[in-house]
Tab-separated table of C-alpha atoms in Angstrom:
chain	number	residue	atom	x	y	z
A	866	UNK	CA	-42.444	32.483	60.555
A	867	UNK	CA	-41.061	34.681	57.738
A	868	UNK	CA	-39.669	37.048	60.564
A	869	UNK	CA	-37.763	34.259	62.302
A	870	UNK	CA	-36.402	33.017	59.518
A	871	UNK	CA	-35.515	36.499	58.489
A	872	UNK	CA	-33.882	37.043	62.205
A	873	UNK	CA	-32.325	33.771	62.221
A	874	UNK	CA	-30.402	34.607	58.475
A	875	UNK	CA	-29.149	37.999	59.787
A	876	UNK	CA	-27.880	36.247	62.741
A	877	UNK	CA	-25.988	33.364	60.526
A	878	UNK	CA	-24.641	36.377	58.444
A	879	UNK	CA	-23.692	38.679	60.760
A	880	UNK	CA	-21.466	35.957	62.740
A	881	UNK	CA	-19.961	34.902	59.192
A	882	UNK	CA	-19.011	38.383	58.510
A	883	UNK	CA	-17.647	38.560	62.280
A	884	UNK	CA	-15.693	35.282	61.830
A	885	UNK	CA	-14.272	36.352	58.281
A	886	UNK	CA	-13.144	39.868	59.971
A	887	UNK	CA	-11.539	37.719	62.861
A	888	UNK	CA	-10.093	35.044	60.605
A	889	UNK	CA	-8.367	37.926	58.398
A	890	UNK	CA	-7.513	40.281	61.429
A	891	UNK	CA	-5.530	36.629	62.572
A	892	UNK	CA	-4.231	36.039	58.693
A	893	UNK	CA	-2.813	39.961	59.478
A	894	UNK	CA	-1.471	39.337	62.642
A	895	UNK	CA	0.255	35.724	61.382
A	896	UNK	CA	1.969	37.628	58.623
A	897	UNK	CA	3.330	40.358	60.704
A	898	UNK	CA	4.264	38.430	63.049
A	899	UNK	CA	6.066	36.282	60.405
A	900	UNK	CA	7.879	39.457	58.910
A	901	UNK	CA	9.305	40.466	62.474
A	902	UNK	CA	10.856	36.978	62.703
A	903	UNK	CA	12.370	36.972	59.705
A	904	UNK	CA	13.994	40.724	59.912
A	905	UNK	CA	15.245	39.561	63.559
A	906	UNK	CA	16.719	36.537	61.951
A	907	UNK	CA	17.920	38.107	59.060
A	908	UNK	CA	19.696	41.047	61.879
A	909	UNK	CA	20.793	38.077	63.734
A	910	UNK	CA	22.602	36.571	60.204
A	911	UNK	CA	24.243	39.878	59.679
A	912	UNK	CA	25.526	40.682	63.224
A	913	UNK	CA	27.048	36.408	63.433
A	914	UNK	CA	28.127	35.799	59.705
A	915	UNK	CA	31.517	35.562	58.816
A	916	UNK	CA	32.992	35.585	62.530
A	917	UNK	CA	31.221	38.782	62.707
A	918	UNK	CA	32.983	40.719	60.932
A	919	UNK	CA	30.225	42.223	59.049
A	920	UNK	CA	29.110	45.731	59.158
A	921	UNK	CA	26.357	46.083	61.293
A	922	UNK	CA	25.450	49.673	59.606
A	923	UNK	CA	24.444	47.388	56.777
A	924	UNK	CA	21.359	46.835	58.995
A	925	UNK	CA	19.409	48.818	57.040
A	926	UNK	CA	20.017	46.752	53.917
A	927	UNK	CA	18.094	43.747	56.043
A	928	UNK	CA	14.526	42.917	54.605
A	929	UNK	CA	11.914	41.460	56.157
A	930	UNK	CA	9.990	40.027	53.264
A	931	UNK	CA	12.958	37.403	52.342
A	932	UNK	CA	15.080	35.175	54.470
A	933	UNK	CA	19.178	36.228	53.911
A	934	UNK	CA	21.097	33.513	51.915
A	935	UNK	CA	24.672	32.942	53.920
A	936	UNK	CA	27.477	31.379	52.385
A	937	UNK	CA	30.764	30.886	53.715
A	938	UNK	CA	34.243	29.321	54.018
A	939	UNK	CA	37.695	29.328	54.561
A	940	UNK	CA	40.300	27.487	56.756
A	941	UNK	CA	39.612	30.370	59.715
A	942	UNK	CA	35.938	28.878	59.431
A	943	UNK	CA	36.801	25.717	59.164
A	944	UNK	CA	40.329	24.801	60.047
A	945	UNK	CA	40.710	21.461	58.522
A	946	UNK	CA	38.715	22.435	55.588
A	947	UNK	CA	40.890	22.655	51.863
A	948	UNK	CA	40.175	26.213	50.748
A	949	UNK	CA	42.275	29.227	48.944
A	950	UNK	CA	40.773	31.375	51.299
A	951	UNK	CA	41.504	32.104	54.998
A	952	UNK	CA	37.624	33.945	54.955
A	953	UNK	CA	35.269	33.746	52.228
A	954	UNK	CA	31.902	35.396	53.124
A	955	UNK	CA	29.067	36.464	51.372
A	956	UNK	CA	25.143	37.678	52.790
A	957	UNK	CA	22.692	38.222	50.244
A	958	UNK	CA	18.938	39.212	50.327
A	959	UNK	CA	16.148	39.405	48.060
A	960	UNK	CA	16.603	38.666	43.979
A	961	UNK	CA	14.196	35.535	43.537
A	962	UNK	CA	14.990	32.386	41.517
A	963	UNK	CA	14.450	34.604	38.428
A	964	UNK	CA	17.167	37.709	39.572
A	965	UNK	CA	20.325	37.740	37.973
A	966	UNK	CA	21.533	39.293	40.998
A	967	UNK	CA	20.188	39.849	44.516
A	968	UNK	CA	18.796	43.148	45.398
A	969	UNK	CA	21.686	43.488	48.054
A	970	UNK	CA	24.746	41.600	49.377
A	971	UNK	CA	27.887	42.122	51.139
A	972	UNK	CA	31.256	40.069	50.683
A	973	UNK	CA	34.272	39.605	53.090
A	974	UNK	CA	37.518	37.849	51.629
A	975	UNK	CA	40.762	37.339	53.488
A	976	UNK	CA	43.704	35.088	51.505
A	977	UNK	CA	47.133	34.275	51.292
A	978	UNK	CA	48.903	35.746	48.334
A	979	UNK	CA	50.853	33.070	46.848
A	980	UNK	CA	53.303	34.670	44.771
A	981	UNK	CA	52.033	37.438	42.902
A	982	UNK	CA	48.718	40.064	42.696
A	983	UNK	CA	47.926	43.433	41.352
A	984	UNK	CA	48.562	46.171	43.101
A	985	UNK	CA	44.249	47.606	44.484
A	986	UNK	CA	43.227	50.017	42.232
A	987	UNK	CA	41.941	53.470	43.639
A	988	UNK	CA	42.608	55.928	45.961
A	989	UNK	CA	42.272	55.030	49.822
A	990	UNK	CA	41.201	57.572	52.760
A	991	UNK	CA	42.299	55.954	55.649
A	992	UNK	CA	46.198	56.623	56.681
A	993	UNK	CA	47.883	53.354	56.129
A	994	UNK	CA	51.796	52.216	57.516
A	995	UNK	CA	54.246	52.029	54.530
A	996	UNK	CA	53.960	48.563	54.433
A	997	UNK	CA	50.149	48.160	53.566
A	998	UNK	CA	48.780	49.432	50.108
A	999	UNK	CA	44.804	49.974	49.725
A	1000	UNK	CA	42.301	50.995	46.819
A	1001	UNK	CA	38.402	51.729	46.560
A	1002	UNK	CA	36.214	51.633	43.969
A	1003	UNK	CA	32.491	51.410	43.265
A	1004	UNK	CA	30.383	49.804	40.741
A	1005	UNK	CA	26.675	50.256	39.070
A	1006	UNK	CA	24.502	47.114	39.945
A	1007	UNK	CA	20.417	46.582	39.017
A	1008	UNK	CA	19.563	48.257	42.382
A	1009	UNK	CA	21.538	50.697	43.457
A	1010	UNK	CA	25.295	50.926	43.410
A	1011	UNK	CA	27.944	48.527	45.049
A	1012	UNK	CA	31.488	49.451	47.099
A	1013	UNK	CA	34.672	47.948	47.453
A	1014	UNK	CA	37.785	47.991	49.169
A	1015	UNK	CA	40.802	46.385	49.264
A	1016	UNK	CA	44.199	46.033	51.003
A	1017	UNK	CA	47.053	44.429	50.726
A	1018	UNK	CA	49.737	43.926	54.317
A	1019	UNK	CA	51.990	42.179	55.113
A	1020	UNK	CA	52.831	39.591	57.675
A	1021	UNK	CA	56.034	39.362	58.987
A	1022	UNK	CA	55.469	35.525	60.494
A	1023	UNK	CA	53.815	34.159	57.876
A	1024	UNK	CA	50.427	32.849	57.139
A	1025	UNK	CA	49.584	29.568	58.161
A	1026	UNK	CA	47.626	26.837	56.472
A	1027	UNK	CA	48.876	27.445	52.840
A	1028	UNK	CA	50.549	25.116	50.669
A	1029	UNK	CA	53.282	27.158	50.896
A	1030	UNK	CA	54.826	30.157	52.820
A	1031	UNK	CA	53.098	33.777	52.582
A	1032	UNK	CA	53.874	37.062	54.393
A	1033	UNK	CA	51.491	38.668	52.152
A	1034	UNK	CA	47.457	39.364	53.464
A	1035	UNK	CA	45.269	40.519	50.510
A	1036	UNK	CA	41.582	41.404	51.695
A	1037	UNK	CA	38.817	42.740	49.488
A	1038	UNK	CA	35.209	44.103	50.924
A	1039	UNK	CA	32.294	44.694	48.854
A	1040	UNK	CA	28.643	46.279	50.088
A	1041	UNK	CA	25.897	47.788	48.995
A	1042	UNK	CA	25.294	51.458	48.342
A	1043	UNK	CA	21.938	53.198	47.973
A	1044	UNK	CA	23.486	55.599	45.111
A	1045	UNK	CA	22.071	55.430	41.642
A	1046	UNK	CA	24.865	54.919	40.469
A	1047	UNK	CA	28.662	54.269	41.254
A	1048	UNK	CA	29.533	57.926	40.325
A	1049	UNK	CA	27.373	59.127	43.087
A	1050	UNK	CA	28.657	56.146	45.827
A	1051	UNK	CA	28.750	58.857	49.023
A	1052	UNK	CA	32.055	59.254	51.138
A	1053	UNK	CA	30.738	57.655	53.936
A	1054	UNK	CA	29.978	54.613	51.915
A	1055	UNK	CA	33.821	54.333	50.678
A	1056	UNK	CA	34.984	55.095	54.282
A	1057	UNK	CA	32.634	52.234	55.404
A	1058	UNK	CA	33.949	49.628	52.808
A	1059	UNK	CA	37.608	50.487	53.668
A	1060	UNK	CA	36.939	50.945	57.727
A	1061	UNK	CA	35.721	47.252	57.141
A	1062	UNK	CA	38.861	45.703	55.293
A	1063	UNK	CA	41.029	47.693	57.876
A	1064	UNK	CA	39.301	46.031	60.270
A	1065	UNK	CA	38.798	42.603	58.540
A	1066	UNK	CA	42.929	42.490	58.465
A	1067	UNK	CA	43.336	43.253	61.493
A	1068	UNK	CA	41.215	40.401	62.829
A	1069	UNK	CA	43.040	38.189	60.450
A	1070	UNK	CA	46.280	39.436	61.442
A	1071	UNK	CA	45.646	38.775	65.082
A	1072	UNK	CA	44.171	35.044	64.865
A	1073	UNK	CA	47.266	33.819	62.482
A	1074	UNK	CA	49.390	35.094	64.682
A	1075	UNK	CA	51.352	36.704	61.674
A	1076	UNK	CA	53.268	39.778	63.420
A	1077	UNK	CA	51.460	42.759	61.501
A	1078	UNK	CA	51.282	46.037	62.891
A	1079	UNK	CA	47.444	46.937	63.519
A	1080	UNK	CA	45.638	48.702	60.468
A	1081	UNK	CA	43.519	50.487	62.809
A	1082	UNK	CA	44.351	53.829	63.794
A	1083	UNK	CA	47.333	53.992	62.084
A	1084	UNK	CA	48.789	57.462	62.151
A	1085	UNK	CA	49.021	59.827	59.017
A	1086	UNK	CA	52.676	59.711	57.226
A	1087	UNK	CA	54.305	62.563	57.437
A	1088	UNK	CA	56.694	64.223	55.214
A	1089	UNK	CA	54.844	62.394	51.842
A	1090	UNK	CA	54.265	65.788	49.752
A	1091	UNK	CA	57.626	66.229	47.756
A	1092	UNK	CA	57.352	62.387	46.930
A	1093	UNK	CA	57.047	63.406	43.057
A	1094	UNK	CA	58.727	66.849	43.956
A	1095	UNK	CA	61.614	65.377	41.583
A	1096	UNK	CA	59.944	65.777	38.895
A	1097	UNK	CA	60.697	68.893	37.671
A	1098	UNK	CA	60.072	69.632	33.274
A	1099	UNK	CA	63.029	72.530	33.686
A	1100	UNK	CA	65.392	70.374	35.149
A	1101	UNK	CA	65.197	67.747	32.682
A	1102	UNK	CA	64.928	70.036	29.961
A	1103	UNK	CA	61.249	69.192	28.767
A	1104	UNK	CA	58.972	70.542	26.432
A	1105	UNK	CA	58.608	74.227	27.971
A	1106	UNK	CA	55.581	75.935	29.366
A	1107	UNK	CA	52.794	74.449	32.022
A	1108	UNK	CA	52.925	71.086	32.678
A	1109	UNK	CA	50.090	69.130	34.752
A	1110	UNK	CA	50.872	66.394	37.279
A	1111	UNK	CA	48.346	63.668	37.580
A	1112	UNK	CA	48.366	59.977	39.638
A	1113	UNK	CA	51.208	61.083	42.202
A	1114	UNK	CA	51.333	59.502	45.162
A	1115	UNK	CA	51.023	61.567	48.063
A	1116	UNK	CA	52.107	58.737	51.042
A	1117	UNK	CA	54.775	56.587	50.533
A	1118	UNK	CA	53.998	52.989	50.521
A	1119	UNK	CA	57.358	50.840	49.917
A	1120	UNK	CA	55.238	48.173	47.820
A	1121	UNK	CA	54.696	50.890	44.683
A	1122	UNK	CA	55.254	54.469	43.500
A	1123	UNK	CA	53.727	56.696	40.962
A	1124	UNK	CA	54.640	60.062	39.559
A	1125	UNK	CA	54.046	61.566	36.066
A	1126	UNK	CA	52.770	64.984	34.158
A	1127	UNK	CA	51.541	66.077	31.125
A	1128	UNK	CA	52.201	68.967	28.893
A	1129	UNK	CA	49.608	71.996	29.085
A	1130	UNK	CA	49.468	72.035	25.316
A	1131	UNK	CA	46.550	74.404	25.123
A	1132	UNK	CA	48.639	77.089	23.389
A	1133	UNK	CA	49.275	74.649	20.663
A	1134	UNK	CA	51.611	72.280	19.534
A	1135	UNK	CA	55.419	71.991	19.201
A	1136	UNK	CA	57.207	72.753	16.157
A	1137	UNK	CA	59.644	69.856	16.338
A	1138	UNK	CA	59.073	66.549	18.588
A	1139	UNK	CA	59.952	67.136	22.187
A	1140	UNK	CA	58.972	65.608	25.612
A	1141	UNK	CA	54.896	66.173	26.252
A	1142	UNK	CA	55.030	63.682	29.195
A	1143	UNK	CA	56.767	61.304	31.226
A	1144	UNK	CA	56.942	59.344	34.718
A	1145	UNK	CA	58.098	56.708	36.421
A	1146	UNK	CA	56.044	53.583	37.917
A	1147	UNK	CA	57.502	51.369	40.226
A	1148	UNK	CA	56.271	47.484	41.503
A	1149	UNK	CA	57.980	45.934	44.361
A	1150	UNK	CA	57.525	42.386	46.109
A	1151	UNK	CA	54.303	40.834	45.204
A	1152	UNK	CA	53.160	43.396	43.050
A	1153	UNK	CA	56.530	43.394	40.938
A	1154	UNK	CA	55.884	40.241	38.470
A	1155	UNK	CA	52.114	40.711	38.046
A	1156	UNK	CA	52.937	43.948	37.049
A	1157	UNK	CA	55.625	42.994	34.220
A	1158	UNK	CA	53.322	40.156	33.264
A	1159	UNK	CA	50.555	42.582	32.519
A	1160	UNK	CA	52.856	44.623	30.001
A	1161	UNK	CA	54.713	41.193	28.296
A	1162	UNK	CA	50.898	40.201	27.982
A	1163	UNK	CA	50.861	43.147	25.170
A	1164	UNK	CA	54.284	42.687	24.333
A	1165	UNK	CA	55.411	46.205	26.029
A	1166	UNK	CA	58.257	44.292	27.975
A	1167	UNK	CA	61.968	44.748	26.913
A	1168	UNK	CA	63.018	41.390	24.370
A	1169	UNK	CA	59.229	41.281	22.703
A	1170	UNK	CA	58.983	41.073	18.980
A	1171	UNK	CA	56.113	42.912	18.495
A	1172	UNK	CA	57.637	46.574	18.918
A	1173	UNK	CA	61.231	45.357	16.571
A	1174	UNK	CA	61.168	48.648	14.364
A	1175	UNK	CA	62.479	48.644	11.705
A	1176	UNK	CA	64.089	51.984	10.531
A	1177	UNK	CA	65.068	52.969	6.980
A	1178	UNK	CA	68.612	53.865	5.792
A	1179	UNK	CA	68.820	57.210	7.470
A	1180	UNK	CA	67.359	55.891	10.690
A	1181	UNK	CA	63.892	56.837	10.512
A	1182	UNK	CA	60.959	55.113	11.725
A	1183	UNK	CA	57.380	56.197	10.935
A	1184	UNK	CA	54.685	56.606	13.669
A	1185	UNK	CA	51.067	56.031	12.639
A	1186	UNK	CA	48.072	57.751	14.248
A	1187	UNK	CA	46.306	55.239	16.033
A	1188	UNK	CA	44.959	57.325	19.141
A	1189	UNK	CA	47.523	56.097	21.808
A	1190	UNK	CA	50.130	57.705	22.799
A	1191	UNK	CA	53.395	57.068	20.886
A	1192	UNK	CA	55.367	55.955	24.308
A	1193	UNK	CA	58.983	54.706	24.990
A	1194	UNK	CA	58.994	53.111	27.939
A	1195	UNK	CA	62.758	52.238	30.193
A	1196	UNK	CA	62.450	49.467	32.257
A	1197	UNK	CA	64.809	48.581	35.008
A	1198	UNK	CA	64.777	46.362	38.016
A	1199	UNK	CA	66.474	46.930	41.612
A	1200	UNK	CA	66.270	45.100	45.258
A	1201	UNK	CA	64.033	47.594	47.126
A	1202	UNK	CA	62.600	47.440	51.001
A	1203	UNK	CA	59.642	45.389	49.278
A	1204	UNK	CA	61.696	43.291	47.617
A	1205	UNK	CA	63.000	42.675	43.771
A	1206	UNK	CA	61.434	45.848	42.240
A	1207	UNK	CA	60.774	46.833	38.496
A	1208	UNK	CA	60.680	50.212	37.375
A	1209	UNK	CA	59.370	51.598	34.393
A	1210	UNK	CA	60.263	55.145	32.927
A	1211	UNK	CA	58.039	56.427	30.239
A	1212	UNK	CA	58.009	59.591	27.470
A	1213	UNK	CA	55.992	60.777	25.046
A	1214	UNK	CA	57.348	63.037	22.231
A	1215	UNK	CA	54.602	65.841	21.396
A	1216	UNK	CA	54.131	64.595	17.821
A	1217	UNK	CA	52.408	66.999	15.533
A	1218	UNK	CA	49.998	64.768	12.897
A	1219	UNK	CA	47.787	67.673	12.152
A	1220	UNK	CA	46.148	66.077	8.936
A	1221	UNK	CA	48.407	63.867	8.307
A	1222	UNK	CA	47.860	60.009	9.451
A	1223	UNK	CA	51.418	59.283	10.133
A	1224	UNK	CA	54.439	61.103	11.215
A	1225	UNK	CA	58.550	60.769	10.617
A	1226	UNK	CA	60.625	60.114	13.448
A	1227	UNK	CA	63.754	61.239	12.837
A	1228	UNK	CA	66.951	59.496	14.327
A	1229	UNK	CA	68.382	61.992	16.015
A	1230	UNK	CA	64.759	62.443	17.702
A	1231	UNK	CA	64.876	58.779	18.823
A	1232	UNK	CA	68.377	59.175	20.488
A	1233	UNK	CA	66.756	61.944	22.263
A	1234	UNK	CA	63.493	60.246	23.516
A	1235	UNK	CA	66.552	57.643	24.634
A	1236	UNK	CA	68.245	60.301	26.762
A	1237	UNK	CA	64.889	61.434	28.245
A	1238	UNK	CA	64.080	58.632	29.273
A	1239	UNK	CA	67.127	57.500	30.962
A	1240	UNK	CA	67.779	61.341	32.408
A	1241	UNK	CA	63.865	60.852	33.911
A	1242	UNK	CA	65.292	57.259	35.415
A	1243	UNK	CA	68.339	58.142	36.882
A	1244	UNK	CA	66.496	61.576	38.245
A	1245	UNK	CA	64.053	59.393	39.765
A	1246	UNK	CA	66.881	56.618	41.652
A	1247	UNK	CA	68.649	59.571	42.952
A	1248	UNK	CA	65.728	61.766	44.066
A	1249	UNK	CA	66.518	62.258	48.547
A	1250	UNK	CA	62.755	62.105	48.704
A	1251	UNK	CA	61.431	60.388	45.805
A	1252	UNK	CA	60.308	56.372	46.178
A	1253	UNK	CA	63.695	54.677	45.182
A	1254	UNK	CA	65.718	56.588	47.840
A	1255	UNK	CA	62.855	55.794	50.601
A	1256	UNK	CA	62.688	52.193	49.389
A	1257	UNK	CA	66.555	51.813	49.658
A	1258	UNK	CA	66.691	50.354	46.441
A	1259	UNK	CA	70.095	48.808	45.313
A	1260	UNK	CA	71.795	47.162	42.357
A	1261	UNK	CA	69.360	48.746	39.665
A	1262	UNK	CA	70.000	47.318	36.577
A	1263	UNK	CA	69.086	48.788	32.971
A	1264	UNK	CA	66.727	45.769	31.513
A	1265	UNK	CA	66.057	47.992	28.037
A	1266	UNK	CA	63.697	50.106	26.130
A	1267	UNK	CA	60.446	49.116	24.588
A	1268	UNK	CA	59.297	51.922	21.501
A	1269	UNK	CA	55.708	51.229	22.083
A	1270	UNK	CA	53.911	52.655	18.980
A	1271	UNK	CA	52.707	51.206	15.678
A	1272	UNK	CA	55.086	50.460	13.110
């Protein structure tokens, strides 16, 4: 008897242990299968959300151990919907309740500009036409790093849908990187973000109906390099010796232009205060009163109160060290291919404070940061192959100077 019941336990056991090994082996198989359903669904989200118009090389992003989280709008999503936006799109995966942030997401947005924007910020690798203007940029997020483009193009037809009329397309792209940081975001990632808001425009451009030449291919400008060729320290008769260029456009886009350099003053200092740098910045169109906004925000626009000097009886004004440039800026506004246009001249006398925590301007020294600045102005509107001359820009009109330093 002891032997049966010994053979008859062994038997119970052994088809427990068989049914736990089958019962996980099934558990296994459930959850796998479960994971391979939700990274085909998540694939699926990517490859459908926001009209498609996501990148599918993002696919790699996809998880399988977290469903994506979708949201989107916009009046090309839903046309009788009230929204800003003509696309508002953004996939995100993983994070938790708990995350401040998601461990990766991508974002698509397509609007009307009503009025006024920033010009994008960044350089741009893709050849754009003259009347589109793009910028890049990355950022550091809790996992990895994040990209971003965006563009700004016009449409000659209008937008439709607003509350009032637009010929002005602003799109901005954001994805995920795998960098550590955004100082090591690769090339291919940038090229990626803007590929996508080239392409995000020109599916926006197509459906409104709005008239815009395709983004897409768009051929190199030629001819771009003397843009800032102008620009010559000898000519203008600047502080002598090496000076360094920096920020100059190298395309011509007729919604902004850029061009300014720096003294090399690596062999020391000037004896008396002369010209150490200087350019010109110019905002067109859109771009033109967020621009001047910006500066009248800090009261660097001509008419402010904060920069009213006041000089003592022999016309001297005295400059305090404060770690910023002391910078008279000459603004001036024209009608330009983009449309009403400010410009903004700028100098910087090479100030010597050595030890000293404040320095003496003389008057004779203000009259000639005056004439530099309206020499490096008038250089600049003439220039045959600077912006003003490519822009066609008319009936320029002094507005005043702003002496932006303490005082």
């Amino acid at each position: 008897m002891r032997d049966v019941r010994r053979r008859t336990w062994l038997l119970v056991a052994g088809g427990t242990a068989l049914a736990l090994v089958a019962g996980g082996t099934g558990v296994a198989v459930s959850q796998s299968r479960e994971r391979d359903a939700r990274a085909a669904a998540n694939q699926e989200q990517l490859a459908r959300g926001c009209k498609g118009l996501f990148p599918g090389e993002l696919s790699s992003f996809v998880p399988d151990d977290s469903a994506g989280v979708l949201t989107e709008y916009g009046t090309m999503l839903a046309p009788r919907q009230q929204s800003r936006a003509l696309l508002d799109c953004t996939l995100s995966w993983g994070g938790g309740a708990a995350r401040v942030e998601p461990d990766a997401r991508v974002r698509v947005r397509a609007e009307a500009v009503l009025g006024r924007t920033d010009a994008p910020d960044g350089g741009f690798e893709l050849p754009l036409p003259s009347s589109a203007l793009g910028g890049s940029g990355a950022v550091d997020r809790r996992d990895g790093g994040e990209v971003s483009a965006t563009l700004l193009a016009e449409c000659p037809k209008g937008l439709s849908g607003r509350i009032r009329a637009s010929k002005d397309l602003r799109v901005f792209v954001a994805l995920p990187s795998r960098a550590d940081s955004e100082y090591d975001v690769s090339k291919a990632d940038r090229l990626l973000a803007e590929r996508t808001a080239v392409r995000v425009a020109d599916r926006v451009s197509r459906e409104q109906g709005c008239g815009a030449r395709l983004l897409t291919g768009a051929a190199k400008p030629e001819g771009s390099a003397s843009l800032c060729d102008w620009l010559s320290p000898k000519a203008l008769e600047f502080a002598r010796g090496d000076w360094k260029f920096y920020d100059n456009d190298k395309t011509y886009s007729e919604r902004a232009g850029s061009c300014g350099g720096r003294w090399d003053d690596t062999a020391g200092r000037a004896a008396e205060p002369k010209t150490a740098a200087a350019g010109v910045d110019s905002w067109s169109g859109v771009l033109a009163p967020s621009a001047y906004d910006r500066f009248g925000g800090d009261g660097d626009v001509p008419g402010s109160d904060r920069h009213r000097h006041k000089p003592d009886g022999e016309g001297r004004l005295t400059v305090e060290k404060s770690g910023d440039d002391p910078l008279l800026a000459l603004w001036a506004r024209s009608v330009c291919d983009g449309g009403p246009t400010f410009h903004r001249a700028t100098v910087v006398p090479a100030l010597d404070f050595a030890d000293q925590d404040e320095v003496l301007l003389e008057k004779r020294d203000r009259r000639r940061m005056s004439a530099d600045a309206r020499a490096l102005l008038d250089r600049y509107l003439a220039a045959d192959d600077g912006w003003a001359r490519r822009a066609h820009c008319r009936d320029t009109q002094i507005m005043g100077e702003v002496e932006e330093w303490q005082g």
